[in-house]
Each structure stands twice: as structure tokens, then as C-alpha cells.
mmCIF file of C-alpha atoms in Angstrom:
data_model
loop_
_atom_site.group_PDB
_atom_site.id
_atom_site.type_symbol
_atom_site.label_atom_id
_atom_site.label_comp_id
_atom_site.label_asym_id
_atom_site.label_seq_id
_atom_site.Cartn_x
_atom_site.Cartn_y
_atom_site.Cartn_z
ATOM 1 C CA ARG A 1 87.283 81.382 115.392
ATOM 2 C CA GLN A 2 91.017 81.445 116.078
ATOM 3 C CA GLU A 3 91.646 79.386 112.939
ATOM 4 C CA ASN A 4 89.596 81.829 110.838
ATOM 5 C CA LYS A 5 91.503 84.748 112.326
ATOM 6 C CA GLU A 6 94.856 83.142 111.521
ATOM 7 C CA ARG A 7 93.695 82.359 107.985
ATOM 8 C CA LYS A 8 92.552 85.965 107.518
ATOM 9 C CA ASN A 9 95.837 87.308 108.867
ATOM 10 C CA GLY A 10 97.693 85.030 106.473
ATOM 11 C CA VAL A 11 95.753 86.432 103.513
ATOM 12 C CA VAL A 12 96.417 90.023 104.633
ATOM 13 C CA PHE A 13 100.119 89.236 105.071
ATOM 14 C CA GLN A 14 100.317 87.754 101.563
ATOM 15 C CA GLU A 15 98.465 90.702 100.034
ATOM 16 C CA ALA A 16 100.765 93.126 101.843
ATOM 17 C CA GLN A 17 103.805 91.340 100.487
ATOM 18 C CA GLU A 18 102.420 91.534 96.951
ATOM 19 C CA ILE A 19 101.796 95.276 97.343
ATOM 20 C CA GLN A 20 105.334 95.820 98.629
ATOM 21 C CA LYS A 21 106.783 93.888 95.682
ATOM 22 C CA SER A 22 104.828 96.112 93.282
ATOM 23 C CA LEU A 23 106.546 99.213 94.698
ATOM 24 C CA LEU A 24 110.043 98.016 93.838
ATOM 25 C CA PRO A 25 111.709 97.100 90.533
ATOM 26 C CA LYS A 26 112.587 93.469 90.001
ATOM 27 C CA SER A 27 116.182 94.467 89.224
ATOM 28 C CA ASP A 28 118.345 97.508 88.585
ATOM 29 C CA PRO A 29 118.391 98.674 84.971
ATOM 30 C CA VAL A 30 121.025 98.133 82.330
ATOM 31 C CA PHE A 31 121.443 101.532 80.657
ATOM 32 C CA GLU A 32 124.494 102.004 78.481
ATOM 33 C CA GLY A 33 126.996 104.491 79.862
ATOM 34 C CA TYR A 34 125.532 104.471 83.377
ATOM 35 C CA ASP A 35 125.656 102.464 86.592
ATOM 36 C CA ILE A 36 122.365 102.616 88.524
ATOM 37 C CA ALA A 37 121.222 100.928 91.728
ATOM 38 C CA GLY A 38 118.438 101.372 94.261
ATOM 39 C CA ARG A 39 117.276 99.935 97.552
ATOM 40 C CA SER A 40 114.281 100.405 99.840
ATOM 41 C CA LEU A 41 113.535 99.229 103.381
ATOM 42 C CA PRO A 42 110.006 99.549 104.816
ATOM 43 C CA ALA A 43 109.693 100.377 108.518
ATOM 44 C CA GLU A 44 106.700 98.017 108.732
ATOM 45 C CA LEU A 45 105.528 95.010 106.718
ATOM 46 C CA VAL A 46 104.721 97.404 103.898
ATOM 47 C CA GLY A 47 105.819 100.989 103.416
ATOM 48 C CA GLY A 48 104.951 104.108 101.481
ATOM 49 C CA ASP A 49 108.324 104.645 99.791
ATOM 50 C CA LEU A 50 108.654 103.803 96.117
ATOM 51 C CA TYR A 51 111.230 103.853 93.397
ATOM 52 C CA ASP A 52 111.067 102.626 89.825
ATOM 53 C CA TYR A 53 112.734 102.601 86.427
ATOM 54 C CA LEU A 54 110.722 103.080 83.234
ATOM 55 C CA SER A 55 112.211 102.120 79.889
ATOM 56 C CA TYR A 56 111.622 104.369 76.877
ATOM 57 C CA GLY A 57 113.876 102.340 74.621
ATOM 58 C CA GLU A 58 117.654 102.315 74.387
ATOM 59 C CA ASP A 59 118.209 106.074 74.689
ATOM 60 C CA VAL A 60 115.927 107.237 77.542
ATOM 61 C CA LEU A 61 115.301 105.850 81.025
ATOM 62 C CA GLY A 62 112.642 107.098 83.425
ATOM 63 C CA ILE A 63 113.587 107.185 87.120
ATOM 64 C CA ALA A 64 111.161 107.790 89.987
ATOM 65 C CA ILE A 65 111.379 108.018 93.766
ATOM 66 C CA GLY A 66 108.565 108.930 96.141
ATOM 67 C CA ASP A 67 107.361 108.974 99.730
ATOM 68 C CA ALA A 68 103.684 108.693 100.708
ATOM 69 C CA SER A 69 102.630 110.301 103.978
ATOM 70 C CA GLY A 70 102.174 107.928 106.907
ATOM 71 C CA HIS A 71 103.212 104.306 107.210
ATOM 72 C CA GLY A 72 101.915 100.829 106.584
ATOM 73 C CA LEU A 73 99.161 99.713 104.248
ATOM 74 C CA PRO A 74 97.427 103.078 103.514
ATOM 75 C CA ALA A 75 100.725 104.626 102.419
ATOM 76 C CA ALA A 76 101.631 101.544 100.396
ATOM 77 C CA LEU A 77 98.285 101.607 98.570
ATOM 78 C CA LEU A 78 98.802 105.233 97.561
ATOM 79 C CA ALA A 79 102.376 104.536 96.436
ATOM 80 C CA ARG A 80 101.129 101.608 94.360
ATOM 81 C CA ASP A 81 98.505 103.796 92.665
ATOM 82 C CA VAL A 82 101.092 106.466 91.867
ATOM 83 C CA LEU A 83 103.431 103.902 90.330
ATOM 84 C CA THR A 84 100.595 102.525 88.236
ATOM 85 C CA GLY A 85 99.844 106.042 86.985
ATOM 86 C CA LEU A 86 103.490 106.667 86.124
ATOM 87 C CA ARG A 87 103.764 103.420 84.215
ATOM 88 C CA MET A 88 100.577 104.125 82.258
ATOM 89 C CA GLY A 89 101.770 107.643 81.499
ATOM 90 C CA ALA A 90 105.097 106.355 80.256
ATOM 91 C CA GLU A 91 103.332 103.942 77.924
ATOM 92 C CA ARG A 92 101.269 106.798 76.491
ATOM 93 C CA GLU A 93 104.293 109.094 76.231
ATOM 94 C CA PHE A 94 102.834 111.934 78.292
ATOM 95 C CA LYS A 95 105.060 114.944 78.998
ATOM 96 C CA ILE A 96 106.292 114.624 82.577
ATOM 97 C CA SER A 97 104.913 117.956 83.847
ATOM 98 C CA GLY A 98 101.461 117.123 82.443
ATOM 99 C CA LEU A 99 101.682 113.581 83.774
ATOM 100 C CA LEU A 100 102.333 114.792 87.326
ATOM 101 C CA ALA A 101 99.521 117.332 87.091
ATOM 102 C CA LYS A 102 97.133 114.541 86.103
ATOM 103 C CA LEU A 103 98.418 112.270 88.875
ATOM 104 C CA ASN A 104 97.921 115.107 91.333
ATOM 105 C CA ARG A 105 94.257 115.476 90.374
ATOM 106 C CA VAL A 106 93.677 111.741 90.731
ATOM 107 C CA ILE A 107 95.304 111.659 94.177
ATOM 108 C CA ASN A 108 93.369 114.727 95.322
ATOM 109 C CA ALA A 109 90.100 113.011 94.405
ATOM 110 C CA SER A 110 91.085 109.706 96.018
ATOM 111 C CA THR A 111 89.135 108.205 98.900
ATOM 112 C CA LEU A 112 92.255 106.655 100.457
ATOM 113 C CA SER A 113 92.979 107.732 104.032
ATOM 114 C CA THR A 114 96.486 108.756 102.926
ATOM 115 C CA ARG A 115 96.374 111.281 100.071
ATOM 116 C CA PHE A 116 99.708 113.098 100.084
ATOM 117 C CA ILE A 117 102.874 111.920 98.375
ATOM 118 C CA SER A 118 106.142 113.577 97.409
ATOM 119 C CA LEU A 119 107.705 112.466 94.146
ATOM 120 C CA VAL A 120 110.624 113.056 91.823
ATOM 121 C CA PHE A 121 110.230 111.746 88.307
ATOM 122 C CA GLY A 122 112.813 112.290 85.618
ATOM 123 C CA GLU A 123 113.886 111.128 82.192
ATOM 124 C CA LEU A 124 117.587 110.389 81.758
ATOM 125 C CA GLU A 125 118.995 110.517 78.234
ATOM 126 C CA ARG A 126 122.138 108.655 77.267
ATOM 127 C CA ASN A 127 123.830 111.950 76.325
ATOM 128 C CA GLY A 128 123.613 113.051 80.001
ATOM 129 C CA THR A 129 120.511 115.248 79.909
ATOM 130 C CA PHE A 130 118.149 114.721 82.853
ATOM 131 C CA VAL A 131 114.701 116.301 82.575
ATOM 132 C CA TYR A 132 112.756 116.052 85.827
ATOM 133 C CA VAL A 133 109.911 117.317 87.988
ATOM 134 C CA ASN A 134 110.269 117.509 91.760
ATOM 135 C CA ALA A 135 106.863 117.425 93.453
ATOM 136 C CA GLY A 136 107.720 118.436 97.012
ATOM 137 C CA HIS A 137 110.369 115.750 97.543
ATOM 138 C CA ASN A 138 113.858 115.894 99.021
ATOM 139 C CA PRO A 139 115.891 117.315 96.121
ATOM 140 C CA PRO A 140 118.142 114.712 94.492
ATOM 141 C CA ILE A 141 121.784 115.740 94.805
ATOM 142 C CA LEU A 142 124.049 115.671 91.760
ATOM 143 C CA LEU A 143 127.717 115.520 92.754
ATOM 144 C CA LYS A 144 129.792 117.139 90.052
ATOM 145 C CA GLY A 145 133.500 117.794 89.775
ATOM 146 C CA GLY A 146 133.144 121.325 91.104
ATOM 147 C CA GLY A 147 130.514 120.845 93.784
ATOM 148 C CA ILE A 148 126.908 119.742 94.168
ATOM 149 C CA GLU A 149 123.654 120.630 92.429
ATOM 150 C CA GLU A 150 120.273 120.119 94.103
ATOM 151 C CA LEU A 151 117.383 119.235 91.779
ATOM 152 C CA ALA A 152 114.472 121.132 93.333
ATOM 153 C CA THR A 153 112.503 122.485 90.351
ATOM 154 C CA GLY A 154 108.910 121.302 90.083
ATOM 155 C CA GLY A 155 106.066 122.169 92.405
ATOM 156 C CA THR A 156 104.135 121.187 95.482
ATOM 157 C CA ILE A 157 103.615 117.772 97.047
ATOM 158 C CA LEU A 158 100.985 115.707 95.187
ATOM 159 C CA GLY A 159 97.479 115.593 96.613
ATOM 160 C CA PRO A 160 96.521 118.710 98.620
ATOM 161 C CA VAL A 161 95.824 121.151 95.750
ATOM 162 C CA PRO A 162 93.712 119.824 92.848
ATOM 163 C CA ASP A 163 94.840 122.375 90.233
ATOM 164 C CA ALA A 164 98.553 122.450 91.074
ATOM 165 C CA SER A 165 100.915 122.945 88.153
ATOM 166 C CA PHE A 166 104.476 121.696 87.769
ATOM 167 C CA ARG A 167 107.606 122.962 86.022
ATOM 168 C CA ARG A 168 110.337 120.862 84.450
ATOM 169 C CA GLY A 169 113.896 121.132 85.672
ATOM 170 C CA PHE A 170 117.050 120.287 83.744
ATOM 171 C CA ALA A 171 120.397 118.878 84.824
ATOM 172 C CA PHE A 172 123.323 117.390 82.960
ATOM 173 C CA PHE A 173 125.543 114.438 83.848
ATOM 174 C CA GLU A 174 129.200 114.768 82.893
ATOM 175 C CA ARG A 175 131.285 111.611 82.941
ATOM 176 C CA GLY A 176 132.056 110.749 86.555
ATOM 177 C CA ASP A 177 129.078 112.647 88.011
ATOM 178 C CA VAL A 178 126.991 110.831 90.644
ATOM 179 C CA MET A 179 123.398 111.523 91.705
ATOM 180 C CA ILE A 180 121.811 110.385 94.964
ATOM 181 C CA MET A 181 118.005 110.280 95.246
ATOM 182 C CA TYR A 182 116.646 109.524 98.715
ATOM 183 C CA THR A 183 113.725 109.681 101.146
ATOM 184 C CA ASP A 184 113.363 111.152 104.643
ATOM 185 C CA GLY A 185 113.913 107.813 106.361
ATOM 186 C CA LEU A 186 117.657 108.039 105.700
ATOM 187 C CA VAL A 187 118.464 111.649 106.591
ATOM 188 C CA GLU A 188 116.060 111.829 109.545
ATOM 189 C CA ARG A 189 117.360 108.669 111.238
ATOM 190 C CA GLU A 190 118.597 109.714 114.683
ATOM 191 C CA ASP A 191 121.431 108.647 116.937
ATOM 192 C CA ALA A 192 121.051 108.092 120.689
ATOM 193 C CA SER A 193 121.168 111.839 121.379
ATOM 194 C CA GLY A 194 118.456 112.635 118.825
ATOM 195 C CA GLU A 195 120.845 114.048 116.220
ATOM 196 C CA PRO A 196 119.671 113.181 112.659
ATOM 197 C CA PHE A 197 121.924 111.595 110.033
ATOM 198 C CA GLU A 198 121.247 114.628 107.843
ATOM 199 C CA LYS A 199 121.936 115.434 104.216
ATOM 200 C CA ASN A 200 125.568 116.421 104.802
ATOM 201 C CA ARG A 201 126.508 112.938 106.037
ATOM 202 C CA LEU A 202 124.726 111.430 103.039
ATOM 203 C CA VAL A 203 126.631 113.678 100.628
ATOM 204 C CA ASP A 204 129.932 112.970 102.383
ATOM 205 C CA THR A 205 129.318 109.219 102.089
ATOM 206 C CA VAL A 206 128.564 109.398 98.364
ATOM 207 C CA SER A 207 131.516 111.721 97.757
ATOM 208 C CA GLU A 208 133.886 109.388 99.598
ATOM 209 C CA LEU A 209 132.673 106.319 97.683
ATOM 210 C CA ARG A 210 131.934 107.838 94.285
ATOM 211 C CA ASP A 211 134.499 105.631 92.506
ATOM 212 C CA ARG A 212 132.783 102.436 93.696
ATOM 213 C CA PRO A 213 129.904 100.693 91.853
ATOM 214 C CA ALA A 214 126.464 102.218 92.411
ATOM 215 C CA LEU A 215 125.218 99.170 94.330
ATOM 216 C CA ALA A 216 128.191 99.330 96.705
ATOM 217 C CA ILE A 217 127.453 103.012 97.386
ATOM 218 C CA VAL A 218 123.782 102.279 98.104
ATOM 219 C CA ASP A 219 124.640 99.400 100.430
ATOM 220 C CA GLU A 220 127.180 101.484 102.345
ATOM 221 C CA ILE A 221 124.676 104.331 102.775
ATOM 222 C CA PHE A 222 122.261 101.949 104.462
ATOM 223 C CA ILE A 223 124.987 100.347 106.584
ATOM 224 C CA ARG A 224 126.204 103.709 107.863
ATOM 225 C CA ALA A 225 122.712 105.033 108.537
ATOM 226 C CA TYR A 226 121.769 101.814 110.336
ATOM 227 C CA HIS A 227 124.832 101.960 112.580
ATOM 228 C CA TYR A 228 124.293 105.688 113.123
ATOM 229 C CA GLY A 229 120.885 104.847 114.586
ATOM 230 C CA GLY A 230 122.456 102.442 117.061
ATOM 231 C CA ASN A 231 121.467 99.378 115.001
ATOM 232 C CA GLU A 232 117.886 99.989 116.149
ATOM 233 C CA LYS A 233 114.752 99.268 114.138
ATOM 234 C CA TRP A 234 114.054 101.664 111.282
ATOM 235 C CA LEU A 235 111.289 104.072 112.372
ATOM 236 C CA ASP A 236 110.566 105.333 108.873
ATOM 237 C CA ASP A 237 110.729 103.828 105.393
ATOM 238 C CA ALA A 238 114.128 104.458 103.808
ATOM 239 C CA THR A 239 115.014 104.482 100.113
ATOM 240 C CA ALA A 240 118.027 105.486 98.027
ATOM 241 C CA VAL A 241 118.859 105.415 94.311
ATOM 242 C CA VAL A 242 122.351 106.143 92.972
ATOM 243 C CA VAL A 243 122.973 107.072 89.339
ATOM 244 C CA LYS A 244 126.558 107.269 87.997
ATOM 245 C CA ARG A 245 127.637 108.327 84.555
ATOM 246 C CA LEU A 246 130.606 106.187 83.574
#
């Protein structure tokens, strides 16, 4: 009986690893004129955070980041389904607002125990135009020469309302601009006194390091947040994506 239990646990562990792999890109993209990097750490064996890059050819790159409610396998299963829907939509060249509306209906009708997910999905053009929809997620922050711009246009979190509609937002990358996309696990990480890392510390970190490569910025964000939390275990999934226009 013990042997069967260990064998079963081994199968579950392997399946969980495969699900987690499916939520993350195999590598950061090569997109001319930009430097892009992302990283994600699950709080458990698998997590509900996702990020992805979707190629539309040489001139357009899709970028997604999301956060399913809850932790562990139920959240990871929902995140996997959302990524699958995004990838299928990209292949069929759906408009992003219509794509998210369709994803929302599918999630609302799902039988999964976790049925809510926040998501930002955008299409970055080589000329600097970024067309996006923010479905209830932490607004990505675009650091420009004269300040910051928060990308909040879109609609509600995916799942609760079956007939929700979504609006497209627009931003523009000048040369030297840097965008940080992130999930709650970073900004809500607390120090020993219960004070969260917060958005301001995240922005200050990116601003300080904006001349470094995107991967170096992402790594330093995680290092600082980890130390801020007293080097303790992550209590929530944490994900960040940095996009720089060169």
C-alpha cells in the first residue's frame, strides 16, 4: 500500500511539474529593438501565475501576464487553460478585446474549483505601439522620461461575470522607456513588521536599474523582494516581466 501511495505521489509530482512548465515560456523572446525578460516563482510545487510571449511574425509580439485566484494545482490548471486559449486566439488572429471576452465566458462556465483570474494581454509593435487589455490585473507600469504611466484600461477580472466586455488601451514606447508587469506576490510580500514591499519600491528599483539589461532588472527585483521578506519562503506566487525599448 505504501509503495502504491509513493508511486501515485510520484505521478502527481511529475504531472504538476509538466503543468508548471506549460505556464512559462521556454526562453525570453528575441524582438528587434527591444530587450525583454521574465521570471516566475511559485509559492508551492505549482502556482497560478502565468506569463507568455506570442509571436505574430517579425513586427508584432504578444505579451501576457496573469494571476489565478488561490494557490497550487487548481490555480495552475486554470492558468494553463487561459494560456491555451490565448495561444489558440493568437493563431486565429482574434482581436484582443474579443479574445478576452470569449476567454471570460469559457472561464465562467468552467467546472474548476478556481474560476477567477486577472490578466493583462497586449500586442507590442516594433514601432513602439502597445495595444493591450487589462482584465482586473495590477496595471503594468511604463517608466518614461517624464514620469510613469499605468496601463489600467480594460475591464473586470475574468470569470465572475459571463457577459463582461473589455476595452483596448494604448501606450507608446519611446526609446529608453521601460515597462514592468508584475503580480501581487511581489508587491504584497511583507517584512517582519507586516509592511508590504509595495508598488513604490518596485518602481524605484526599476528606475534605479533602467540602464541595465532586462534580465538583470528582473533578477534584482526578486533579490530585493526576497531579502525584504527576511529571506523567508514566498507565501504567494510572484512574477515579473520587464520590457525595454532600446
